[in-house]
Backbone as JSON Lines, residues from 0, in Angstrom:
{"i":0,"aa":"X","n":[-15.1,-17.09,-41.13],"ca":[-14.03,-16.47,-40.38],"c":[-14.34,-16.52,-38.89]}
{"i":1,"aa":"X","n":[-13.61,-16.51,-38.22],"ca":[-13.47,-16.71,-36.87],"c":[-12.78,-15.41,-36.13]}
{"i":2,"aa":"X","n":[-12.95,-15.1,-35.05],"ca":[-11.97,-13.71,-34.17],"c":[-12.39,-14.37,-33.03]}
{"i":3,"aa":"X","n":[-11.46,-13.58,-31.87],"ca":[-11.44,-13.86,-30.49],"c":[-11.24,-12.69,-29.84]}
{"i":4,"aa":"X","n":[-12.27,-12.6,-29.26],"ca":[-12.02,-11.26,-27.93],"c":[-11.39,-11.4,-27.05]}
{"i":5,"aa":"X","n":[-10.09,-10.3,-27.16],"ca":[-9.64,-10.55,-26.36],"c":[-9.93,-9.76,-24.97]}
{"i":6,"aa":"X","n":[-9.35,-9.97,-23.54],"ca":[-9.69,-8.71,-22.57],"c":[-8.78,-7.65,-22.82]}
{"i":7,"aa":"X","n":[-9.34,-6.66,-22.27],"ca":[-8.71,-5.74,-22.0],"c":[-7.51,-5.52,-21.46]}
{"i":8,"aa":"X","n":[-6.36,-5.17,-22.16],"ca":[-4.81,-4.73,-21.41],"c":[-4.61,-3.93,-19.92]}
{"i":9,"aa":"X","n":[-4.93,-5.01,-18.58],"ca":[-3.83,-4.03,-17.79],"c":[-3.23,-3.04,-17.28]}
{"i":10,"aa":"X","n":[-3.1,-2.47,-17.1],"ca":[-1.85,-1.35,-16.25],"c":[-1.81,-1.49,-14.84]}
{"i":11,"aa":"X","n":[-0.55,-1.41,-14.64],"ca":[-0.27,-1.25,-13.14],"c":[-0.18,0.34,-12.66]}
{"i":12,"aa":"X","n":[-1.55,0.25,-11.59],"ca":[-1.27,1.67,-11.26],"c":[-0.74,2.02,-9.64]}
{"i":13,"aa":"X","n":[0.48,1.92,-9.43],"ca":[0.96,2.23,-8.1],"c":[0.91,3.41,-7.36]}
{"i":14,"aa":"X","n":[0.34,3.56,-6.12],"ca":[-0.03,4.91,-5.92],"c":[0.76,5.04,-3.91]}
{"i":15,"aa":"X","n":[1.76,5.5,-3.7],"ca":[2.58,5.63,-2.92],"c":[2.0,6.16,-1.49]}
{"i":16,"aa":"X","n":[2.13,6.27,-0.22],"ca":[2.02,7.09,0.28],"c":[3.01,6.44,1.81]}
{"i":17,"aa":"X","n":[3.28,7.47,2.83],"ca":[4.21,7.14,3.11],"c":[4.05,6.29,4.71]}
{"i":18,"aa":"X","n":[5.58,5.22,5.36],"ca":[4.98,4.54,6.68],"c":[5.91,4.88,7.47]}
{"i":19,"aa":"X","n":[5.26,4.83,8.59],"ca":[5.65,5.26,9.99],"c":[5.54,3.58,10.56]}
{"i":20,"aa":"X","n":[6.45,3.77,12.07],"ca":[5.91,2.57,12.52],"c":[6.58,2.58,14.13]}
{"i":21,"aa":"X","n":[6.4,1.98,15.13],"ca":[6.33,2.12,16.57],"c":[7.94,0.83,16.3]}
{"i":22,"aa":"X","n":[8.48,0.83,17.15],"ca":[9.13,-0.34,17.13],"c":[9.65,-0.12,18.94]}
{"i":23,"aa":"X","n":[8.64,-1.35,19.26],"ca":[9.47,-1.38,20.65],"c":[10.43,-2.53,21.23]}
{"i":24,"aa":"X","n":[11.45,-2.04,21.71],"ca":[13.1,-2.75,22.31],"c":[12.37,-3.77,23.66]}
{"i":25,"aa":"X","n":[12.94,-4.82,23.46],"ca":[13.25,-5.4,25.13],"c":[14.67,-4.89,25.46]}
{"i":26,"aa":"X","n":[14.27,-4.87,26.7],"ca":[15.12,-3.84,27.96],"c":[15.99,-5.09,28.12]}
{"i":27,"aa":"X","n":[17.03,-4.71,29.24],"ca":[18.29,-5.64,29.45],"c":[17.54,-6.47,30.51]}
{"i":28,"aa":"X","n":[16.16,-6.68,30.59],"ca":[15.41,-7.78,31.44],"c":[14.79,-8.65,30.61]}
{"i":29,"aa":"X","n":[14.63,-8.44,28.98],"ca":[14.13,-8.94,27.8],"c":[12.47,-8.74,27.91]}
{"i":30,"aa":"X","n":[12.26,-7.72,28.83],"ca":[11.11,-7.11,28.36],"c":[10.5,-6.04,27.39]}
{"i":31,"aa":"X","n":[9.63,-6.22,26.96],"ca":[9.14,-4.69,26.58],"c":[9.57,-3.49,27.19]}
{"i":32,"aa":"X","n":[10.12,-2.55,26.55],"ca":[10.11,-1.29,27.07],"c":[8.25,-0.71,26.73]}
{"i":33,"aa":"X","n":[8.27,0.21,27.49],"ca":[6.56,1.07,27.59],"c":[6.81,1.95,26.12]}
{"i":34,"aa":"X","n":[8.2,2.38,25.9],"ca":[7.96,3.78,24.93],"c":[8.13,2.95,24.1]}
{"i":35,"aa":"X","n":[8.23,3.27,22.92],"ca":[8.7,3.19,21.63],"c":[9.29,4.13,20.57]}
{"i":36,"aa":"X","n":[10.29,3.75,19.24],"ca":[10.88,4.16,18.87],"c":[9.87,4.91,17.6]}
{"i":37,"aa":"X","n":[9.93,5.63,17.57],"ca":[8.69,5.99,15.78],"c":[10.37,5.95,14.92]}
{"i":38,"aa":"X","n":[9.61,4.93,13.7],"ca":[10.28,4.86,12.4],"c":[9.48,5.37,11.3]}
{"i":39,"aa":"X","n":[10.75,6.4,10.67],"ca":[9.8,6.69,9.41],"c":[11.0,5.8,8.43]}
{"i":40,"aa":"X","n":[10.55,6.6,7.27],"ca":[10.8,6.07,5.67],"c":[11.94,5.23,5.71]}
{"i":41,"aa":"X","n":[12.87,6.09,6.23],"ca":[14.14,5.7,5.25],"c":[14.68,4.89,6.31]}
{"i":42,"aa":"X","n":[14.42,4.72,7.78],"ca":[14.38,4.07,8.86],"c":[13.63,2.75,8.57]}
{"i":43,"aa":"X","n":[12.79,2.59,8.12],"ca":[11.95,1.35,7.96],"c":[12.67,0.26,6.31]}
{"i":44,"aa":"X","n":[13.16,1.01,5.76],"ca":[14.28,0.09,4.86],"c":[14.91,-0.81,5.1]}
{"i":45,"aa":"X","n":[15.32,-1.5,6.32],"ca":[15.57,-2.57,6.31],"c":[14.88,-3.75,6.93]}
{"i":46,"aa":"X","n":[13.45,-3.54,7.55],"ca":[12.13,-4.47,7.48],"c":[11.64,-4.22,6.86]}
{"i":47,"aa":"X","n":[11.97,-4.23,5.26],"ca":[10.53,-4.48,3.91],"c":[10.37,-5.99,3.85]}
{"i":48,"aa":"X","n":[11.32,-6.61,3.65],"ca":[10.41,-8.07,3.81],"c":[9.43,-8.24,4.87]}
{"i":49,"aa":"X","n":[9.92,-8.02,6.08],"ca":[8.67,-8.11,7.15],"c":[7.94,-7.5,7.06]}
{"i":50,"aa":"X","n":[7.5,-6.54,6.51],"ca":[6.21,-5.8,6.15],"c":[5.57,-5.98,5.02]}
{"i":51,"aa":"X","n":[6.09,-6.52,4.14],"ca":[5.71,-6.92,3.0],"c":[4.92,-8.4,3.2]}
{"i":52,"aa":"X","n":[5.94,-8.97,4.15],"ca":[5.12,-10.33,4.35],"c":[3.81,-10.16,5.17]}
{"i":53,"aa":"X","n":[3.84,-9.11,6.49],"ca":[2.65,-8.86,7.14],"c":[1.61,-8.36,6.17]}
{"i":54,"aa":"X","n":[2.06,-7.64,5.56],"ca":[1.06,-7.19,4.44],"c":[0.29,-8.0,3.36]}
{"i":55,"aa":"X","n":[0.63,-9.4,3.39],"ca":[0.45,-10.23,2.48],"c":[-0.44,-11.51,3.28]}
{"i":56,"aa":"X","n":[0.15,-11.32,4.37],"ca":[-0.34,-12.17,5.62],"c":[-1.78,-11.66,6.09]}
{"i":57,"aa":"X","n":[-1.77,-10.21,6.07],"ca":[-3.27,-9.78,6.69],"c":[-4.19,-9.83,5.26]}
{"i":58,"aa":"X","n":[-4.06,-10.49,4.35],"ca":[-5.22,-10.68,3.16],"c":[-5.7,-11.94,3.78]}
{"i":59,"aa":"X","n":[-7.1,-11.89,3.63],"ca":[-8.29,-12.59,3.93],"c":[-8.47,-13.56,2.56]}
{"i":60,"aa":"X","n":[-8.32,-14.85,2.55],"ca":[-8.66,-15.9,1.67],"c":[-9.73,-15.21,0.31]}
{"i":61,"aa":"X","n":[-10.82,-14.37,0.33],"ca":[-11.86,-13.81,-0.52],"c":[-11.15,-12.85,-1.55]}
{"i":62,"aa":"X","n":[-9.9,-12.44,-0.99],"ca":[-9.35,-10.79,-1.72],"c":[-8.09,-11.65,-2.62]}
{"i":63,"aa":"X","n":[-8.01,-12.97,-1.94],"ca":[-6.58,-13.45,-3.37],"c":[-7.42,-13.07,-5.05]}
{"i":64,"aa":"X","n":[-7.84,-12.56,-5.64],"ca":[-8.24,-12.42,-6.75],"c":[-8.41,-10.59,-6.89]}
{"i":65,"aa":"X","n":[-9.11,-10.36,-5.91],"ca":[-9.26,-8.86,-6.4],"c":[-8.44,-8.14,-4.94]}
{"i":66,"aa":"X","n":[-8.23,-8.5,-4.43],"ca":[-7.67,-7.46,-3.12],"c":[-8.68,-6.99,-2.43]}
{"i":67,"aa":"X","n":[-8.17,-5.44,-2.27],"ca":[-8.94,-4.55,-1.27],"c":[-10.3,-4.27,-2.62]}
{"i":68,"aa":"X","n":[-10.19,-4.19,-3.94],"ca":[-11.58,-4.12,-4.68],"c":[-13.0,-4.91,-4.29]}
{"i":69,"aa":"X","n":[-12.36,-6.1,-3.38],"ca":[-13.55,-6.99,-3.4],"c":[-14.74,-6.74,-2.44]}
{"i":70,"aa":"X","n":[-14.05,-5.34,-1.51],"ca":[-14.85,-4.57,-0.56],"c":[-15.66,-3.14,-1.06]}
{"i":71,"aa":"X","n":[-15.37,-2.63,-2.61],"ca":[-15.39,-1.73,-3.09],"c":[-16.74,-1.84,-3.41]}
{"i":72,"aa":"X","n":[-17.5,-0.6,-2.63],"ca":[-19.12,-0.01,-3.09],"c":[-19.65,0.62,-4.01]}
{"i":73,"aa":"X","n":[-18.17,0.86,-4.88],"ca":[-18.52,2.3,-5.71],"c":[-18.6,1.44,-7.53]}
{"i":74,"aa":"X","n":[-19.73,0.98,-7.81],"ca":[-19.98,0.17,-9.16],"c":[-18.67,0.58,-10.63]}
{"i":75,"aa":"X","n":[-18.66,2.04,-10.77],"ca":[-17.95,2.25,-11.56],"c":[-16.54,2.32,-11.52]}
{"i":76,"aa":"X","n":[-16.05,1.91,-10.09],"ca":[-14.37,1.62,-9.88],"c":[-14.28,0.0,-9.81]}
{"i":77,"aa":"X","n":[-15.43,-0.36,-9.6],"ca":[-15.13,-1.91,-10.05],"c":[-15.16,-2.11,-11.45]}
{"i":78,"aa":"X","n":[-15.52,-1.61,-12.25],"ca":[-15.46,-1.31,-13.53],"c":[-13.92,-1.66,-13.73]}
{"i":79,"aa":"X","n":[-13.79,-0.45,-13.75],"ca":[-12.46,-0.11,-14.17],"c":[-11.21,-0.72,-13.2]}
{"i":80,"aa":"X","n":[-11.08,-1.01,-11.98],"ca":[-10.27,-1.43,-11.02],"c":[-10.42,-2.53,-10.8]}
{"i":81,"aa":"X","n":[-9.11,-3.69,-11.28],"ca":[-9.83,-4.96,-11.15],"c":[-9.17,-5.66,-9.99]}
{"i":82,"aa":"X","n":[-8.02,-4.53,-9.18],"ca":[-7.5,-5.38,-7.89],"c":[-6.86,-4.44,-6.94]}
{"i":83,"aa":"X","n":[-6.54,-4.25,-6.42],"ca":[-5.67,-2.9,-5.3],"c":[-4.98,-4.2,-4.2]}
{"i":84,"aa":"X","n":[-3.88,-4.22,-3.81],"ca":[-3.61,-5.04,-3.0],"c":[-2.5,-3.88,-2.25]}
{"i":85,"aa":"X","n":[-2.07,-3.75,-0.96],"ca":[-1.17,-2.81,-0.58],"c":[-0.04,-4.18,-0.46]}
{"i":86,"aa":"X","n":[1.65,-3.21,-0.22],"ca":[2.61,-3.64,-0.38],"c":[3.71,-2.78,0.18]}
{"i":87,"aa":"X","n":[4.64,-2.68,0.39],"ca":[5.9,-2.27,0.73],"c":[6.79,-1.5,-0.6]}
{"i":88,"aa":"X","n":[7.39,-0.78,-0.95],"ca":[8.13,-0.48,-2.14],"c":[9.66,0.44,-1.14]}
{"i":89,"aa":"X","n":[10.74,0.38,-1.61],"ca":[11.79,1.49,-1.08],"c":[11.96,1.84,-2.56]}
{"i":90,"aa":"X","n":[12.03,3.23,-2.29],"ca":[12.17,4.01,-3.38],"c":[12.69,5.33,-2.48]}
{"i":91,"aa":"X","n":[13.74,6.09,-3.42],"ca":[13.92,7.2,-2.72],"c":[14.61,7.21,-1.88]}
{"i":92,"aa":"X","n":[15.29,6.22,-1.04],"ca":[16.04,6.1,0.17],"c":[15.34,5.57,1.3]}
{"i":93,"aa":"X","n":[13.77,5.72,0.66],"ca":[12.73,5.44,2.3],"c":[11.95,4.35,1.97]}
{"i":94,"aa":"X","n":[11.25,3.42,2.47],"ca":[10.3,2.51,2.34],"c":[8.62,2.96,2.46]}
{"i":95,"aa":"X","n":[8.05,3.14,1.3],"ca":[7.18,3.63,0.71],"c":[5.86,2.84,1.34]}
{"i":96,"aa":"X","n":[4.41,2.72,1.68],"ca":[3.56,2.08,1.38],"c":[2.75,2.24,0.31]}
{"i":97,"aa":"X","n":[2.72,1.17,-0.91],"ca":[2.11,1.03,-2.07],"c":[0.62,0.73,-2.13]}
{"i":98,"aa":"X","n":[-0.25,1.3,-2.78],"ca":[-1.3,0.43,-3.45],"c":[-0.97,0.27,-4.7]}
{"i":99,"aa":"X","n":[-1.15,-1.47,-5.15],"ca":[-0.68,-1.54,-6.26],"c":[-1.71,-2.04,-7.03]}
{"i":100,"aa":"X","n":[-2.47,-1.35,-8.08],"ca":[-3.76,-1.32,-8.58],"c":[-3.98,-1.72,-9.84]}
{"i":101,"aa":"X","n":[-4.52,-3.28,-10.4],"ca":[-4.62,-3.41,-11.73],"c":[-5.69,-2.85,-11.89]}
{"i":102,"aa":"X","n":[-5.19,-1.94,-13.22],"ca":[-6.33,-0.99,-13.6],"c":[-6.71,-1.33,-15.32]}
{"i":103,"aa":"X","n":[-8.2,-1.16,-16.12],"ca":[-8.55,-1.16,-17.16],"c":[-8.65,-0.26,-18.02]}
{"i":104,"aa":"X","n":[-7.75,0.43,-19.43],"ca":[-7.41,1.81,-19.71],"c":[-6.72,2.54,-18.86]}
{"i":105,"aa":"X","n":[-7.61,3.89,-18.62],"ca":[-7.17,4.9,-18.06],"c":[-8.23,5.43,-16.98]}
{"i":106,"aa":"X","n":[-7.98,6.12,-15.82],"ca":[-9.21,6.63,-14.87],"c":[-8.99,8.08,-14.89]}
{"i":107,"aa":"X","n":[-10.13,8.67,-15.24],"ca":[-10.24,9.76,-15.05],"c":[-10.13,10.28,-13.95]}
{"i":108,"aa":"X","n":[-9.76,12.0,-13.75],"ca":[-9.3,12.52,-12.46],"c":[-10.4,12.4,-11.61]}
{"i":109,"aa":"X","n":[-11.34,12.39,-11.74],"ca":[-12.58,11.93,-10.93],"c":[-12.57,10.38,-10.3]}
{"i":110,"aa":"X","n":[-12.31,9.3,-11.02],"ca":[-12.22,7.63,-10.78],"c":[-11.08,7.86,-10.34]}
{"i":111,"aa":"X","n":[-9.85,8.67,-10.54],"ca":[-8.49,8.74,-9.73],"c":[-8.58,8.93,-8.26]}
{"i":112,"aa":"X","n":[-9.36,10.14,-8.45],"ca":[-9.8,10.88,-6.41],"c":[-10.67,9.85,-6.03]}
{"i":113,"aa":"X","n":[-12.0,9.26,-6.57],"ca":[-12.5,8.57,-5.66],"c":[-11.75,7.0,-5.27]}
{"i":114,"aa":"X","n":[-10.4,6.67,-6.29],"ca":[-9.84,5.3,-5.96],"c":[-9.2,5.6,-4.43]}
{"i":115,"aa":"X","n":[-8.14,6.9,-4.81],"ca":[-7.32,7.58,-3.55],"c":[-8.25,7.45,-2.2]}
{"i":116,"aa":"X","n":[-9.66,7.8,-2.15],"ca":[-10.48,7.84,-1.29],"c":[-10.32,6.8,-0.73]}
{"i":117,"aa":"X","n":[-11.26,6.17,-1.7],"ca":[-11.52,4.8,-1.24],"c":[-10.17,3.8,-0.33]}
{"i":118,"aa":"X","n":[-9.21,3.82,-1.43],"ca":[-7.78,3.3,-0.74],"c":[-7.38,4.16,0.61]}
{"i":119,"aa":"X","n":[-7.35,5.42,1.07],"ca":[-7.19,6.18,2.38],"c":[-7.93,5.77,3.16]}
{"i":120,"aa":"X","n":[-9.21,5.23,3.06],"ca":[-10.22,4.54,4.16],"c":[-9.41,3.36,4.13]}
{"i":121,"aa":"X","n":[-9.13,2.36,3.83],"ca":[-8.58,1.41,3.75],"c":[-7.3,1.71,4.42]}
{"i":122,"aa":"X","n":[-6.59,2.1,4.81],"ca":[-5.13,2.74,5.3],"c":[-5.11,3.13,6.4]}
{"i":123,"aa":"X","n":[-6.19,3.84,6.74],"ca":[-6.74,4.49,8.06],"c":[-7.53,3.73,8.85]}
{"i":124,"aa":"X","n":[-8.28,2.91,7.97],"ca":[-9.34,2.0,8.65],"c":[-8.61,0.78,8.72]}
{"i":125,"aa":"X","n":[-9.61,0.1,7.73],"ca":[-9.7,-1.44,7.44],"c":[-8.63,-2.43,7.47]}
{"i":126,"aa":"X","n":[-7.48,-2.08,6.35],"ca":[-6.3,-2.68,6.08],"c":[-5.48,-2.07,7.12]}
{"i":127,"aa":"X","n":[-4.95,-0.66,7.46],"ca":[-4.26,-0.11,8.53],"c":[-4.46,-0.93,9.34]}
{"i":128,"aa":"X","n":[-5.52,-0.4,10.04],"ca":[-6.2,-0.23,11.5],"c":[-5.3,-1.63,11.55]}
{"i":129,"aa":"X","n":[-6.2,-3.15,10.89],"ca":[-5.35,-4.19,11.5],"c":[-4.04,-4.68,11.35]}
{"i":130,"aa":"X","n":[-3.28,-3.43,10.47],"ca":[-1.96,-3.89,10.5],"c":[-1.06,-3.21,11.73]}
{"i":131,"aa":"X","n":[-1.74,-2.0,11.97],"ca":[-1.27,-1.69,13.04],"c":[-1.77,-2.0,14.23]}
{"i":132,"aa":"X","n":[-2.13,-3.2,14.12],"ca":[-2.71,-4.05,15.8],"c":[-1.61,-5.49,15.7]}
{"i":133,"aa":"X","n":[-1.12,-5.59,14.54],"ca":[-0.73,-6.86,14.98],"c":[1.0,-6.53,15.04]}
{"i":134,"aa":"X","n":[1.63,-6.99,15.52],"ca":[2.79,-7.47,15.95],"c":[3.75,-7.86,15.02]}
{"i":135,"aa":"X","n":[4.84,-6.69,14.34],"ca":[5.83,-7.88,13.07],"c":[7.0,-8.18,14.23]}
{"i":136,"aa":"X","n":[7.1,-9.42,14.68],"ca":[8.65,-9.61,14.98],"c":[9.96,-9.49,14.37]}
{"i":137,"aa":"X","n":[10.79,-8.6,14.73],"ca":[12.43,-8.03,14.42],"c":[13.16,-8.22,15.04]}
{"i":138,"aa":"X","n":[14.49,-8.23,15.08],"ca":[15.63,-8.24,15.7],"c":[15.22,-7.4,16.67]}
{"i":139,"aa":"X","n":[15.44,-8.05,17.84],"ca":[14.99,-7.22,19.56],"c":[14.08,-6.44,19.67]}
{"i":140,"aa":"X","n":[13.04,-6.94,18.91],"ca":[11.53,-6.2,19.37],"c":[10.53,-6.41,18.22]}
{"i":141,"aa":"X","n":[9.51,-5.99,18.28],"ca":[8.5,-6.03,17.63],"c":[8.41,-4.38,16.64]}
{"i":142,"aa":"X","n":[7.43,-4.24,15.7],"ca":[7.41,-3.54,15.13],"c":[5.76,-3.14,14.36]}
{"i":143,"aa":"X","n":[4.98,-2.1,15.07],"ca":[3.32,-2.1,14.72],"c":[3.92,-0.58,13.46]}
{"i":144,"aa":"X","n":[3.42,-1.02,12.69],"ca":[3.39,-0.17,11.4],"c":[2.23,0.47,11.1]}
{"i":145,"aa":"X","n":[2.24,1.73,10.81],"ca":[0.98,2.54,10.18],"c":[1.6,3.24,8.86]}
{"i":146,"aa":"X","n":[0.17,2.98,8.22],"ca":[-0.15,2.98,6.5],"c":[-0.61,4.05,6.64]}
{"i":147,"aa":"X","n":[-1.68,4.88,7.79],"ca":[-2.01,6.49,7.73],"c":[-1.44,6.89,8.88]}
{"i":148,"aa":"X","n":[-1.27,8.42,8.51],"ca":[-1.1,9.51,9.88],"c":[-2.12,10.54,9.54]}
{"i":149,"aa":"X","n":[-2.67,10.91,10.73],"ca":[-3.13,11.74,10.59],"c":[-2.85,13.45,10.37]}
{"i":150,"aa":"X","n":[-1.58,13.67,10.12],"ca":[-0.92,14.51,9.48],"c":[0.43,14.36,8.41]}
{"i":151,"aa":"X","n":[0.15,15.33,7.84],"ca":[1.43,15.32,6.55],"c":[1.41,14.08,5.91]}
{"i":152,"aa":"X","n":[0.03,13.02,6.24],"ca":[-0.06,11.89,5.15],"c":[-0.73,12.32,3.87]}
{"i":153,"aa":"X","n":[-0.4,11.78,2.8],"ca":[-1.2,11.73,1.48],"c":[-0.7,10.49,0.87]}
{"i":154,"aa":"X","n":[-1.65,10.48,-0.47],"ca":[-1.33,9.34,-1.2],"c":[-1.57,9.85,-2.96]}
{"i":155,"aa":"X","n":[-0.58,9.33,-3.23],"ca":[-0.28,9.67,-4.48],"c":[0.52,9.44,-5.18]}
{"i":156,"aa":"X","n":[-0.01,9.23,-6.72],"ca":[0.45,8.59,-8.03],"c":[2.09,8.61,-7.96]}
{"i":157,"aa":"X","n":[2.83,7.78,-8.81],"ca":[3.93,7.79,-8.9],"c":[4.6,8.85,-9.33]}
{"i":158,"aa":"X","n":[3.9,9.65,-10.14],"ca":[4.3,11.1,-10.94],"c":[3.72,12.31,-10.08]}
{"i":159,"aa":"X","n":[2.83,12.08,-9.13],"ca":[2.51,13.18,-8.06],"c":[3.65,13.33,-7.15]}
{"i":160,"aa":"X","n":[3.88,11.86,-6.61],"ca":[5.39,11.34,-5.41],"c":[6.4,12.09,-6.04]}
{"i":161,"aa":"X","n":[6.42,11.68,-7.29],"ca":[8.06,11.54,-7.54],"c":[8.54,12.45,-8.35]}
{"i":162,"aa":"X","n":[7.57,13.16,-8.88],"ca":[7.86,14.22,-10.04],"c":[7.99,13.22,-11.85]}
{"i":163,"aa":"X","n":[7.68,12.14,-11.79],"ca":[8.25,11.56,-13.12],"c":[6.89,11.55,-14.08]}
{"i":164,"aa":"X","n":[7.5,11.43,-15.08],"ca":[6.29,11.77,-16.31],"c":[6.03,9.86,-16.72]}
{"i":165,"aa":"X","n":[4.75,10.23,-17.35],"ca":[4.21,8.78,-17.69],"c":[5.6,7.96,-18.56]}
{"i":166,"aa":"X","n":[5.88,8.8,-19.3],"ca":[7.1,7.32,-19.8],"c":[7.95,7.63,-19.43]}
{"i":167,"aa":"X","n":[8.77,8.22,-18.51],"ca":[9.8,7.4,-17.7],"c":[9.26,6.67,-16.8]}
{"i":168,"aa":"X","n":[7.83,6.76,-16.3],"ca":[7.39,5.54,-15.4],"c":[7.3,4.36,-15.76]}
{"i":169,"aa":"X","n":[7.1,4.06,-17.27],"ca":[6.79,3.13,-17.89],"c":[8.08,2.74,-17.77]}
{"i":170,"aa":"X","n":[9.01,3.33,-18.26],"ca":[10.75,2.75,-18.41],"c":[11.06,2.62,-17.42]}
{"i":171,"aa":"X","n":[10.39,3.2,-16.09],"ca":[11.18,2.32,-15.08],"c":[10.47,1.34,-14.03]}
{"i":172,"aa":"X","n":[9.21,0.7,-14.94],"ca":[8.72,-0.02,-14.18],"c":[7.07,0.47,-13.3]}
{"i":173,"aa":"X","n":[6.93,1.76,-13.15],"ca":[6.1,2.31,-12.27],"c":[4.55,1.93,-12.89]}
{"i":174,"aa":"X","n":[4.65,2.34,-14.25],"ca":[3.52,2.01,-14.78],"c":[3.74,1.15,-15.82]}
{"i":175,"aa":"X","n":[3.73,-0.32,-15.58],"ca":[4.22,-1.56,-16.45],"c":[2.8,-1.99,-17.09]}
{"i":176,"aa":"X","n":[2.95,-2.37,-18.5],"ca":[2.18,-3.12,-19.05],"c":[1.71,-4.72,-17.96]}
{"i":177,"aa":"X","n":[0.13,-4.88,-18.04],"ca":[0.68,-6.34,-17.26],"c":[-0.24,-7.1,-17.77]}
């Protein structure tokens, strides 16, 4: 007799938290204006492709396989976490920033807080920091986006965000078999 191991099943674990972003106008000289406009959520809905693409654009050739995991120190979330890549989502009326996390089983509330961790350094730091240095071009201006604030930011599960229970997430996509 013969069998085959197979891997382990998947889950997509999306974990929300919310973007702000600077967007500054050229003036009727087609310069930069000095101020800028702050966009939140539901304001930033109609540059998700451009942020989605910047967001896809600032991955480093090493992370096409695992993402932001491939920087991850912590042995037992590489375990279990086999990719985190951030992304764009509108949900709600507002345009969301995602980590979207193939995960193995289930993570305990402990492997949950230290993923959140880990991903908030990443938001604030690493992945942020250089998304909000570079430049998305828009219709009459540019647009520097931030993934953290340092107030009233958090990050959290689709059923923390949104109030929804594990299977309506499943039914609507949030937490998909993959």
């Amino acid at each position: 007799d013969s069998f085959t191991v197979l891997p382990p099943k998947l889950t997509t674990l999306k974990l929300y938290m919310p973007l702000t972003a600077d967007l500054y106008e050229r003036n009727e000289y087609g310069d930069f204006d000095d101020s800028s406009t702050l966009l939140e959520g539901s304001e930033l809905r109609g540059y998700q492709d451009q942020i989605t693409a910047a967001l896809a654009k600032n991955r480093v050739p090493e992370e096409a396989e695992r993402g932001l995991m491939l920087w991850c120190d912590k042995e037992f979330l590489d375990v279990k976490v086999r990719s985190a890549v951030f992304t764009a989502e509108a949900r709600d009326g507002r345009l969301w920033g995602v980590a979207e996390c193939q995960v193995v089983g289930q993570l305990s509330p402990e492997e949950l807080t230290s993923l959140k961790d880990y991903l908030t350094g990443q938001a604030a730091d690493g992945v942020g920091e250089g998304l909000e240095q570079q430049a998305i071009r828009v219709d009459g201006g540019e647009l520097y986006v931030h993934m953290w604030q340092p107030e009233g930011w958090s990050i959290q599960t689709e059923a923390e965000q949104f109030g929804l229970t594990q299977a309506q997430g499943m039914t609507m996509g949030g937490m998909s078999r993959g």
